[in-house]
RNA sequence: GGAGAGGUGGCUGAGCGGUUGAAAGCGGCGGUCUCGAAAACCGUUGUAGUCGUAAGGCUACCGGGGGUUCGAAUCCCCCCCUCUCCGCCA
């Protein structure tokens, strides 16, 4: 969420920034409401001041056994007027907050301006896509050959876009989870295993709500939301907290299943493991001081990239253009892994700096030693990595002419074998 | 699921209708003392909004939301959370 005062004092900055995102937002109504709000706020506070003073006087009179009826009568009407104003004020504030909650973050100046994914800019590339002496298969064909992913039974027991991992497939899923967690922990991230169901406040804190309710799964009674990413519970770890300067930076890593209804994505990646309603992911989350956050984004992205290097999977890193970034992000790098089955780089990680956008929503602050007041922390996160897609990449990149799949060396101790088949 | 207890400042803990933004203690910060430190003593120590160039003023906040009242941390209603006991369960 953007700061109301910042918006009213920087209308043009906000307007320009949102235009770069392709979001044409009309701020005039907001600004008018803001003026009205400040006006009423002053009136209400003046009246309260009067009420406080006079009420004290009434107390004094009563203790002295003197009559205070005329003052009490006057204060009754003052109280009524305060109630009236506050009701209007409350209406304005609610409207403003729900408006601000739907305004996306301002892109950082270093983000390339662009309309959609075609305007993203590649900034790094690692590894060479392997040249095959045979026609490389899609992961679902490889999986079928070894009977390690059962899409049909996934559909039977749950529905479309659910899969059952089986035998070496299940084992590979587990091996990747442990490998990634160990890797991230060794990079200085504290491992956490959070709740997978969260309340509405948490979803609002990280920006999923109120705007993207349709993308989420939700329980009926009592009402909980299934997390679409560990970013939600882990970032909300410190919601409504004031951290001290020496606590920062905080680094967390978490494995969780992720649940996404992905409304509107139908027709895309209908086959295979790429787009599922439930998938596993290891996440990286940081809480940092504002002046460090862009350097912290670089180092976070480097940790995620290193996982792919350890696994020997070719990838490239792109910086998302202003029009393609997520709602809450100020700057995002996507890491894309090479998939021979598709002859394409596909997203396997998304690393973002949210600056103070989530921190303001979730009220996560810190206090500098020796300084008065508090500041919002900056939050960041990135996948490190999406497990299902990593598994896809291993199957497709490791496939051999005889149909077997070579497991990356660093993963073999976790997997317990050198190859599948 | 049933029964009970409770949620107050960084922490412990008083207050239960009128100088209470909140006693007291601990902690933190500054100072006196000391070669230095400890102890002791003195002072200070919440967050946010708003007005103001500033100094500072005002307003709000005692789990959250409503209500009663001239006035609420204190009274009433609803909700949330924590703890204890019983039941059930991995």
XYZ file of C-alpha atoms (C1' of nucleotides) in Angstrom:
511
model
C 0.000 0.000 0.000
C 1.185 3.472 -0.780
C 1.221 6.049 1.991
C -1.823 8.356 1.880
C 0.278 11.383 2.727
C 2.863 10.466 0.110
C 0.133 10.165 -2.502
C -1.483 13.491 -1.694
C 1.880 15.245 -1.684
C 3.219 13.533 -4.822
C 0.245 13.120 -7.101
C 2.276 13.481 -10.300
C 4.992 11.078 -9.199
C 2.365 8.461 -8.390
C 0.429 9.066 -11.590
C 3.566 8.716 -13.743
C 4.700 5.602 -11.933
C 1.366 3.900 -12.345
C 1.180 4.886 -15.993
C 4.489 3.083 -16.505
C 2.801 -0.016 -15.140
C -0.038 0.440 -17.567
C -2.413 1.239 -14.754
C -4.335 4.410 -15.466
C -5.513 5.495 -12.039
C -7.660 8.533 -11.370
C -6.381 10.173 -8.208
C -8.547 13.298 -8.269
C -11.332 11.766 -6.194
C -8.825 10.541 -3.671
C -7.191 13.934 -3.351
C -10.539 15.666 -2.891
C -11.526 13.140 -0.233
C -8.201 13.704 1.462
C -8.852 17.446 1.737
C -12.308 16.825 3.121
C -10.889 14.310 5.558
C -8.261 16.674 6.955
C -10.846 19.399 7.339
C -13.215 17.168 9.287
C -10.393 15.692 11.294
C -9.415 19.134 12.545
C -12.995 19.972 13.449
C -13.441 16.692 15.291
C -10.206 17.104 17.212
C -11.049 20.660 18.225
C -14.404 19.508 19.560
C -12.795 16.672 21.459
C -10.369 19.108 22.950
C -13.259 21.234 24.159
C -15.082 18.205 25.527
C -12.022 17.027 27.420
C -11.469 20.434 28.988
C -15.088 20.954 29.967
C -15.526 17.408 31.251
C -12.634 17.981 33.561
C -14.315 21.160 34.748
C -17.539 19.242 35.344
C -15.624 16.781 37.469
C -14.225 19.627 39.519
C -17.652 21.205 40.016
C -19.234 17.906 41.032
C -16.567 17.243 43.588
C -17.198 20.719 45.009
C -20.923 19.854 45.062
C -21.692 22.599 42.611
C -24.164 22.519 39.766
C -22.873 21.597 36.316
C -26.097 20.990 34.449
C -25.628 23.757 31.882
C -22.164 22.466 30.950
C -23.409 18.903 30.729
C -26.205 20.014 28.451
C -23.783 21.802 26.180
C -21.419 18.849 26.081
C -24.231 16.542 25.124
C -24.657 18.432 21.868
C -20.899 18.578 21.361
C -20.757 14.811 21.772
C -23.527 14.445 19.202
C -21.654 16.629 16.747
C -18.464 14.622 17.256
C -20.371 11.422 16.580
C -21.770 12.933 13.397
C -18.394 14.063 12.088
C -16.693 10.810 13.007
C -19.255 8.832 11.102
C -18.574 10.829 7.939
C -14.842 10.600 8.612
C -15.010 6.850 9.004
C -16.808 6.530 5.689
C -14.159 8.600 3.926
C -11.299 6.691 5.507
C -12.743 3.311 4.643
C -13.172 4.376 1.046
C -9.633 5.733 0.915
C -8.074 2.622 2.363
C -9.957 0.299 0.050
C -8.856 2.535 -2.818
C -5.211 2.545 -1.726
C -5.256 -1.225 -1.248
C -5.979 -1.638 -4.948
C -3.131 0.633 -6.087
C -0.015 -1.313 -7.134
C 3.484 -0.458 -6.001
C 5.601 2.158 -7.756
C 8.282 0.594 -10.015
C 11.846 1.413 -9.083
C 13.686 3.806 -11.408
C 15.976 0.969 -12.565
C 13.041 -1.048 -13.912
C 12.781 -0.964 -17.718
C 9.590 0.645 -18.932
C 7.465 -1.716 -20.976
C 4.055 -3.120 -21.657
C 4.212 -6.878 -21.153
C 6.521 -9.893 -21.020
C 7.982 -9.030 -24.438
C 9.635 -5.973 -22.934
C 11.457 -7.864 -20.177
C 15.231 -7.629 -20.413
C 17.648 -10.541 -20.142
C 20.558 -9.612 -17.891
C 22.398 -12.914 -17.340
C 22.650 -16.326 -18.844
C 24.349 -19.382 -17.408
C 25.036 -22.780 -18.939
C 24.550 -24.024 -22.451
C 21.336 -25.759 -23.494
C 22.414 -29.303 -24.218
C 22.352 -30.492 -27.818
C 20.577 -33.784 -28.203
C 21.427 -36.618 -30.583
C 17.784 -37.621 -30.372
C 14.446 -35.863 -30.106
C 14.107 -34.799 -26.432
C 10.812 -35.716 -24.794
C 8.434 -33.645 -22.714
C 8.576 -34.368 -19.010
C 5.141 -35.992 -19.036
C 6.331 -38.509 -21.588
C 9.479 -39.218 -19.611
C 7.377 -39.533 -16.458
C 4.989 -41.936 -18.170
C 7.879 -44.121 -19.281
C 9.017 -44.560 -15.681
C 5.573 -44.377 -14.055
C 6.652 -41.630 -11.677
C 3.869 -39.056 -12.144
C 0.219 -40.138 -12.318
C -1.858 -37.338 -13.802
C -4.966 -39.461 -14.383
C -5.306 -40.574 -10.807
C -4.521 -37.044 -9.623
C -7.526 -35.923 -11.663
C -9.635 -38.739 -10.231
C -8.939 -38.084 -6.570
C -8.906 -34.283 -6.795
C -9.437 -32.849 -10.275
C -7.691 -31.305 -13.230
C -4.295 -29.786 -12.463
C -3.522 -32.198 -9.666
C -0.920 -34.931 -9.944
C 0.289 -37.878 -7.911
C 4.032 -38.239 -7.547
C 5.030 -41.865 -7.310
C 8.143 -43.921 -6.610
C 11.218 -42.141 -7.964
C 9.033 -39.100 -8.724
C 7.962 -38.757 -5.106
C 11.505 -39.413 -3.979
C 12.863 -36.758 -6.339
C 10.329 -34.234 -5.066
C 11.488 -34.912 -1.493
C 15.170 -34.873 -2.460
C 14.802 -31.434 -4.064
C 13.004 -30.040 -1.044
C 15.770 -31.158 1.298
C 18.540 -30.133 -1.068
C 17.140 -26.625 -1.450
C 16.471 -26.127 2.253
C 20.007 -27.250 3.098
C 21.427 -24.969 0.430
C 19.508 -21.949 1.682
C 20.210 -22.658 5.336
C 23.909 -22.842 4.467
C 23.528 -19.420 2.826
C 22.420 -17.923 6.136
C 18.651 -18.309 5.949
C 16.742 -19.567 9.001
C 14.474 -22.479 8.183
C 10.826 -22.142 9.187
C 7.804 -24.317 8.588
C 4.717 -22.120 8.854
C 0.941 -22.671 8.799
C -0.470 -23.381 5.345
C -3.828 -21.837 6.202
C -3.838 -18.166 7.130
C -6.324 -15.478 8.045
C -7.513 -12.544 5.996
C -5.176 -10.041 7.627
C -2.152 -12.023 6.514
C -3.363 -12.174 2.920
C -3.986 -8.423 2.990
C -0.577 -7.778 4.517
C 1.326 -9.265 1.599
C -1.023 -7.906 -1.070
C -3.042 -10.929 -2.250
C -6.210 -9.388 -0.832
C -8.457 -7.607 -1.458
C -7.659 -7.569 -5.165
C -6.848 -11.178 -6.001
C -9.395 -13.174 -4.049
C -10.287 -15.169 -7.166
C -6.783 -16.682 -7.324
C -7.008 -18.141 -3.846
C -8.480 -21.268 -2.293
C -10.426 -20.700 0.865
C -12.013 -22.837 3.555
C -15.633 -22.259 4.469
C -16.111 -22.620 8.194
C -14.101 -21.336 9.845
C -12.767 -19.097 7.120
C -9.100 -19.541 6.216
C -7.123 -18.994 3.049
C -4.749 -21.620 1.657
C -1.403 -20.000 1.068
C -0.438 -19.446 -2.591
C 3.215 -19.129 -1.518
C 5.252 -19.269 1.693
C 5.799 -15.543 1.195
C 2.451 -15.003 2.906
C 2.963 -16.726 6.270
C 6.679 -15.943 6.439
C 6.378 -12.224 5.685
C 3.491 -12.037 8.156
C 5.743 -13.559 10.815
C 6.582 -10.007 11.829
C 3.250 -8.318 11.113
C 2.445 -5.584 13.661
C 5.921 -5.771 15.143
C 8.592 -3.174 15.777
C 11.992 -4.757 15.206
C 15.179 -3.227 16.477
C 17.898 -2.160 14.112
C 20.289 -4.911 15.183
C 17.665 -7.576 14.359
C 18.066 -6.691 10.693
C 18.564 -8.118 8.206
C 16.414 -11.206 8.857
C 16.664 -14.077 6.375
C 14.161 -16.934 6.292
C 13.691 -19.951 4.090
C 10.602 -22.133 4.111
C 9.362 -25.175 2.298
C 5.588 -25.232 1.826
C 3.010 -26.591 -0.525
C 1.367 -23.747 -2.456
C -2.266 -23.607 -3.539
C -3.444 -21.520 -6.449
C -6.734 -21.555 -8.223
C -5.159 -19.527 -11.061
C -8.530 -18.358 -12.295
C -8.238 -17.222 -15.875
C -5.206 -19.321 -16.721
C -7.212 -22.076 -18.346
C -5.866 -23.200 -21.653
C -2.263 -22.463 -20.618
C 0.087 -25.346 -19.822
C -2.770 -27.774 -19.492
C -0.462 -30.764 -19.751
C 2.243 -31.684 -17.351
C 3.475 -30.365 -14.069
C 4.116 -26.739 -15.015
C 0.839 -25.289 -13.796
C -0.826 -27.108 -10.911
C -3.361 -26.117 -8.264
C -1.028 -27.549 -5.652
C 2.755 -27.465 -5.909
C 5.763 -27.454 -3.657
C 8.125 -24.561 -3.328
C 11.028 -23.465 -1.187
C 10.904 -19.747 -0.553
C 13.447 -17.111 0.495
C 12.232 -14.115 2.515
C 14.142 -11.111 3.797
C 13.419 -8.202 6.128
C 16.012 -5.483 5.645
C 16.824 -1.825 6.227
C 15.586 0.472 3.438
C 19.047 1.571 2.339
C 20.105 -2.060 1.774
C 17.120 -3.488 -0.010
C 18.281 -3.304 -3.618
C 21.655 -4.847 -2.773
C 19.739 -7.481 -0.819
C 17.660 -8.237 -3.909
C 20.865 -8.969 -5.826
C 22.179 -11.342 -3.171
C 18.821 -13.073 -2.794
C 18.635 -13.650 -6.532
C 22.196 -14.966 -6.458
C 21.237 -17.595 -3.856
C 18.352 -18.780 -6.021
C 20.547 -18.860 -9.128
C 23.176 -20.850 -7.298
C 20.716 -23.695 -6.779
C 20.428 -24.065 -10.546
C 24.198 -23.955 -10.932
C 24.586 -26.652 -8.300
C 22.114 -28.743 -10.264
C 23.820 -27.940 -13.555
C 20.624 -26.602 -15.099
C 21.026 -23.862 -17.745
C 19.119 -20.699 -16.925
C 18.813 -17.034 -17.674
C 17.844 -14.146 -15.468
C 15.586 -11.369 -16.679
C 14.454 -8.134 -15.131
C 10.715 -7.659 -15.475
C 9.566 -4.500 -17.194
C 7.206 -2.074 -15.482
C 4.122 -3.547 -17.140
C 4.849 -7.181 -16.276
C 5.678 -6.856 -12.592
C 3.532 -8.227 -9.807
C 1.171 -5.963 -7.905
C 3.291 -5.459 -4.771
C 6.745 -5.385 -6.333
C 9.052 -2.436 -6.944
C 11.549 -4.577 -8.869
C 11.506 -8.211 -9.908
C 14.003 -10.626 -11.415
C 12.672 -13.818 -12.915
C 14.980 -16.793 -13.240
C 14.084 -19.046 -16.139
C 15.349 -22.587 -16.567
C 15.938 -24.214 -19.924
C 13.369 -26.908 -20.797
C 14.482 -29.055 -23.772
C 10.998 -30.536 -24.122
C 9.627 -27.088 -24.927
C 12.827 -25.607 -26.356
C 12.180 -22.653 -24.093
C 13.285 -20.932 -20.929
C 10.511 -21.172 -18.350
C 10.113 -19.295 -15.071
C 11.372 -21.229 -12.075
C 11.881 -18.371 -9.643
C 10.691 -14.831 -9.154
C 12.703 -12.576 -6.844
C 11.225 -9.252 -5.779
C 11.941 -6.228 -3.693
C 8.685 -4.859 -2.305
C 10.400 -1.961 -0.545
C 7.986 -0.639 2.108
C 4.803 -1.633 0.248
C 4.097 -4.850 2.157
C 5.596 -3.498 5.363
C 3.120 -0.627 5.379
C 0.190 -2.969 4.794
C 1.424 -5.465 7.351
C 2.727 -2.773 9.723
C 6.258 -4.143 10.045
C 8.553 -1.473 11.421
C 11.971 -1.092 12.970
C 13.630 1.364 15.276
C 17.074 2.794 14.688
C 19.325 2.916 17.733
C 19.342 6.398 19.216
C 16.669 7.715 16.850
C 13.137 8.676 17.682
C 10.211 7.074 15.897
C 10.059 4.065 13.636
C 10.469 3.282 9.946
C 8.970 0.580 7.787
C 11.331 -2.260 6.937
C 11.762 -3.375 3.360
C 10.632 -6.896 2.506
C 11.890 -9.154 -0.256
C 11.273 -12.660 -1.371
C 12.081 -15.110 -4.082
C 11.544 -18.736 -4.926
C 14.522 -20.831 -4.142
C 13.091 -22.710 -5.994
C 9.779 -24.002 -7.339
C 10.211 -27.729 -6.758
C 7.823 -29.114 -9.373
C 9.359 -27.071 -12.146
C 12.849 -28.004 -11.001
C 11.811 -31.630 -11.201
C 10.546 -31.022 -14.720
C 13.868 -29.424 -15.629
C 15.832 -32.373 -14.244
C 13.755 -34.889 -16.154
C 13.992 -33.009 -19.434
C 17.636 -31.946 -19.179
C 18.848 -35.255 -17.765
C 17.091 -37.562 -20.194
C 19.236 -40.057 -22.110
C 18.706 -41.778 -25.412
C 17.945 -45.079 -23.626
C 15.134 -43.334 -21.746
C 16.907 -43.118 -18.402
C 17.327 -39.835 -16.543
C 20.653 -38.801 -15.015
C 20.277 -37.139 -11.615
C 22.559 -34.111 -10.987
C 25.557 -35.132 -8.931
C 24.871 -32.793 -6.008
C 21.364 -34.203 -5.731
C 22.353 -37.861 -5.790
C 22.999 -38.163 -2.026
C 19.487 -36.828 -1.445
C 17.889 -38.938 -4.143
C 19.783 -42.114 -3.295
C 20.647 -43.088 -6.859
C 22.538 -41.775 -9.885
C 19.683 -42.100 -12.307
C 16.119 -43.048 -12.910
C 15.597 -46.155 -15.079
C -16.884 -30.064 21.556
C -17.860 -28.878 27.270
C -16.306 -25.965 31.892
C -13.410 -22.126 33.937
C -9.495 -18.040 34.101
C -7.310 -14.121 31.681
C -5.620 -10.305 27.779
C -2.848 -2.955 30.607
C 3.536 0.484 28.223
C 10.153 -3.354 26.235
C 8.930 -6.901 30.565
C 6.510 -7.869 35.571
C 2.325 -5.753 37.572
C -1.400 -1.953 39.977
C -5.727 0.580 38.638
C -12.032 -1.094 38.219
C -16.444 6.078 36.206
C -13.366 12.318 36.859
C -5.453 15.972 36.883
C -4.426 7.948 34.805
C -0.823 8.156 28.794
C -1.640 5.243 32.833
C 1.279 3.731 40.114
C 5.359 0.628 41.415
C 9.397 -2.552 40.142
C 12.714 -4.341 36.347
C 15.041 -3.097 31.864
C 16.913 1.026 28.453
C 19.151 5.961 27.917
C 21.688 10.486 30.137
C 24.202 12.338 34.451
C 26.695 12.500 39.555
C 30.408 9.530 42.014
C 35.046 6.438 40.247
C 41.627 5.630 37.479
C 37.741 2.566 35.363
C 33.629 -0.517 36.589
C 29.867 -2.189 40.011
C 26.688 -0.242 43.705
C 24.111 4.060 45.150
C 21.700 8.542 43.899
C 19.325 12.172 40.298
C 16.937 12.759 35.710
C 14.784 10.585 31.451
C 12.365 6.737 28.732
C 5.523 4.424 24.043
C 3.181 4.641 19.089
C 0.511 7.165 15.515
C -2.278 11.257 13.319
C -2.737 16.457 12.826
C -1.386 21.827 13.282
C 3.273 24.605 13.379
C 9.503 27.130 9.873
C 10.605 25.531 14.763
C 9.988 25.190 19.924
C 5.844 22.990 20.904
C 0.383 22.303 20.913
C -3.783 19.206 20.124
C -6.137 14.271 19.181
C -6.273 9.004 19.443
C -4.538 4.360 21.418
C -4.918 -0.179 28.125
C -6.721 -7.553 22.643
C -10.494 -5.822 18.287
C -15.378 -3.620 17.199
C -19.934 -1.368 18.916
C -22.801 0.962 23.095
C -23.982 3.816 27.889
C -22.154 8.697 29.966
C -20.776 15.609 30.289
C -16.545 12.123 31.041
C -14.568 4.929 30.096
C -8.471 1.166 30.944
C -12.653 1.118 34.439
C -19.956 -0.228 33.160
C -22.856 -3.135 28.983
C -22.928 -6.145 24.197
C -20.397 -8.856 20.170
C -15.848 -10.916 18.301
C -10.633 -12.599 18.536
C -6.583 -14.647 21.168
C -3.953 -17.101 25.382
C -3.962 -20.402 29.624
C -6.100 -24.561 32.869
C -9.327 -28.909 33.348
C -12.580 -32.634 30.787
C -13.729 -35.034 26.060
C -11.717 -36.402 21.231
C -7.681 -37.127 18.095
C -2.136 -37.570 14.752
